[in-house]
Amino acid sequence: GSHTAAEIDHIMKLQRNKCAYCRKKVGDDYHVDHITPLFRGGTNDRTNLQIACSRCNQTKHAKDPIVFAQSLGMLL
């Protein structure tokens, strides 16, 4: 899969310029996070992408998205 700059802009607007995990505002210093990491079989398709702050994305790294969300207390 692939994505365009316009699709990234759209994702940013949907997320209201906030990190998908910590919900802090991101400015120009944001990361495009693969929800399911490429390492775990994820794709570059728009449906597998979200915006994250650099801290959250670097902490998540290649972790399973459900395990990572649970570690943040987002899922039981």
Short mmCIF file of C-alpha atoms in Angstrom, two decimals:
data_model
loop_
_atom_site.label_atom_id
_atom_site.label_comp_id
_atom_site.label_asym_id
_atom_site.label_seq_id
_atom_site.Cartn_x
_atom_site.Cartn_y
_atom_site.Cartn_z
CA GLY A 1 0.00 0.00 0.00
CA SER A 2 0.91 3.63 -0.23
CA HIS A 3 -0.31 7.03 0.91
CA THR A 4 -0.09 10.62 -0.20
CA ALA A 5 0.76 13.86 1.58
CA ALA A 6 -2.90 14.86 1.23
CA GLU A 7 -3.94 11.69 3.06
CA ILE A 8 -1.52 12.47 5.90
CA ASP A 9 -2.98 15.99 6.10
CA HIS A 10 -6.45 14.45 6.28
CA ILE A 11 -5.41 12.08 9.10
CA MET A 12 -3.91 15.05 10.96
CA LYS A 13 -7.22 16.95 10.65
CA LEU A 14 -9.24 13.94 11.80
CA GLN A 15 -7.01 13.66 14.86
CA ARG A 16 -7.28 17.42 15.47
CA ASN A 17 -3.48 17.78 15.35
CA LYS A 18 -3.13 15.50 18.39
CA CYS A 19 -1.13 12.36 19.05
CA ALA A 20 -3.24 9.21 18.72
CA TYR A 21 -1.89 7.95 22.04
CA CYS A 22 -1.22 10.76 24.53
CA ARG A 23 -3.57 13.27 22.82
CA LYS A 24 -1.01 16.09 23.14
CA LYS A 25 -0.89 18.65 20.33
CA VAL A 26 1.68 17.91 17.66
CA GLY A 27 3.08 20.62 15.49
CA ASP A 28 5.51 20.08 12.68
CA ASP A 29 7.35 17.57 14.88
CA TYR A 30 5.06 14.57 14.37
CA HIS A 31 5.57 11.00 13.27
CA VAL A 32 3.42 8.99 10.91
CA ASP A 33 2.86 5.83 12.94
CA HIS A 34 2.05 2.45 11.42
CA ILE A 35 -0.76 1.12 13.61
CA THR A 36 0.35 -2.41 12.84
CA PRO A 37 4.11 -2.09 12.36
CA LEU A 38 5.60 -3.10 9.02
CA PHE A 39 7.69 -5.61 11.01
CA ARG A 40 4.44 -7.30 12.08
CA GLY A 41 2.88 -7.39 8.62
CA GLY A 42 1.39 -3.89 8.49
CA THR A 43 1.28 -1.86 5.30
CA ASN A 44 1.92 1.71 4.18
CA ASP A 45 -1.75 2.01 3.25
CA ARG A 46 -3.59 5.03 4.67
CA THR A 47 -5.84 2.75 6.76
CA ASN A 48 -2.80 1.58 8.76
CA LEU A 49 -1.52 5.07 9.57
CA GLN A 50 -2.05 7.54 12.37
CA ILE A 51 -0.26 10.59 13.72
CA ALA A 52 1.82 10.23 16.89
CA CYS A 53 4.17 12.47 18.79
CA SER A 54 7.82 11.47 18.56
CA ARG A 55 7.89 10.24 22.18
CA CYS A 56 4.90 7.90 21.79
CA ASN A 57 6.00 6.59 18.40
CA GLN A 58 9.53 5.88 19.61
CA THR A 59 8.19 4.18 22.73
CA LYS A 60 5.80 2.04 20.68
CA HIS A 61 8.50 1.14 18.15
CA ALA A 62 7.48 -2.26 16.67
CA LYS A 63 5.20 -3.36 19.49
CA ASP A 64 1.84 -4.94 18.80
CA PRO A 65 -0.71 -2.08 18.79
CA ILE A 66 -3.01 -3.76 21.31
CA VAL A 67 -0.18 -4.60 23.72
CA PHE A 68 1.08 -1.01 23.46
CA ALA A 69 -2.39 0.48 24.08
CA GLN A 70 -2.81 -1.81 27.10
CA SER A 71 0.55 -0.63 28.48
CA LEU A 72 -0.82 2.92 28.36
CA GLY A 73 -4.03 1.92 30.13
CA MET A 74 -6.12 2.54 27.02
CA LEU A 75 -7.46 -1.03 26.74
CA LEU A 76 -8.23 -3.64 29.37
#
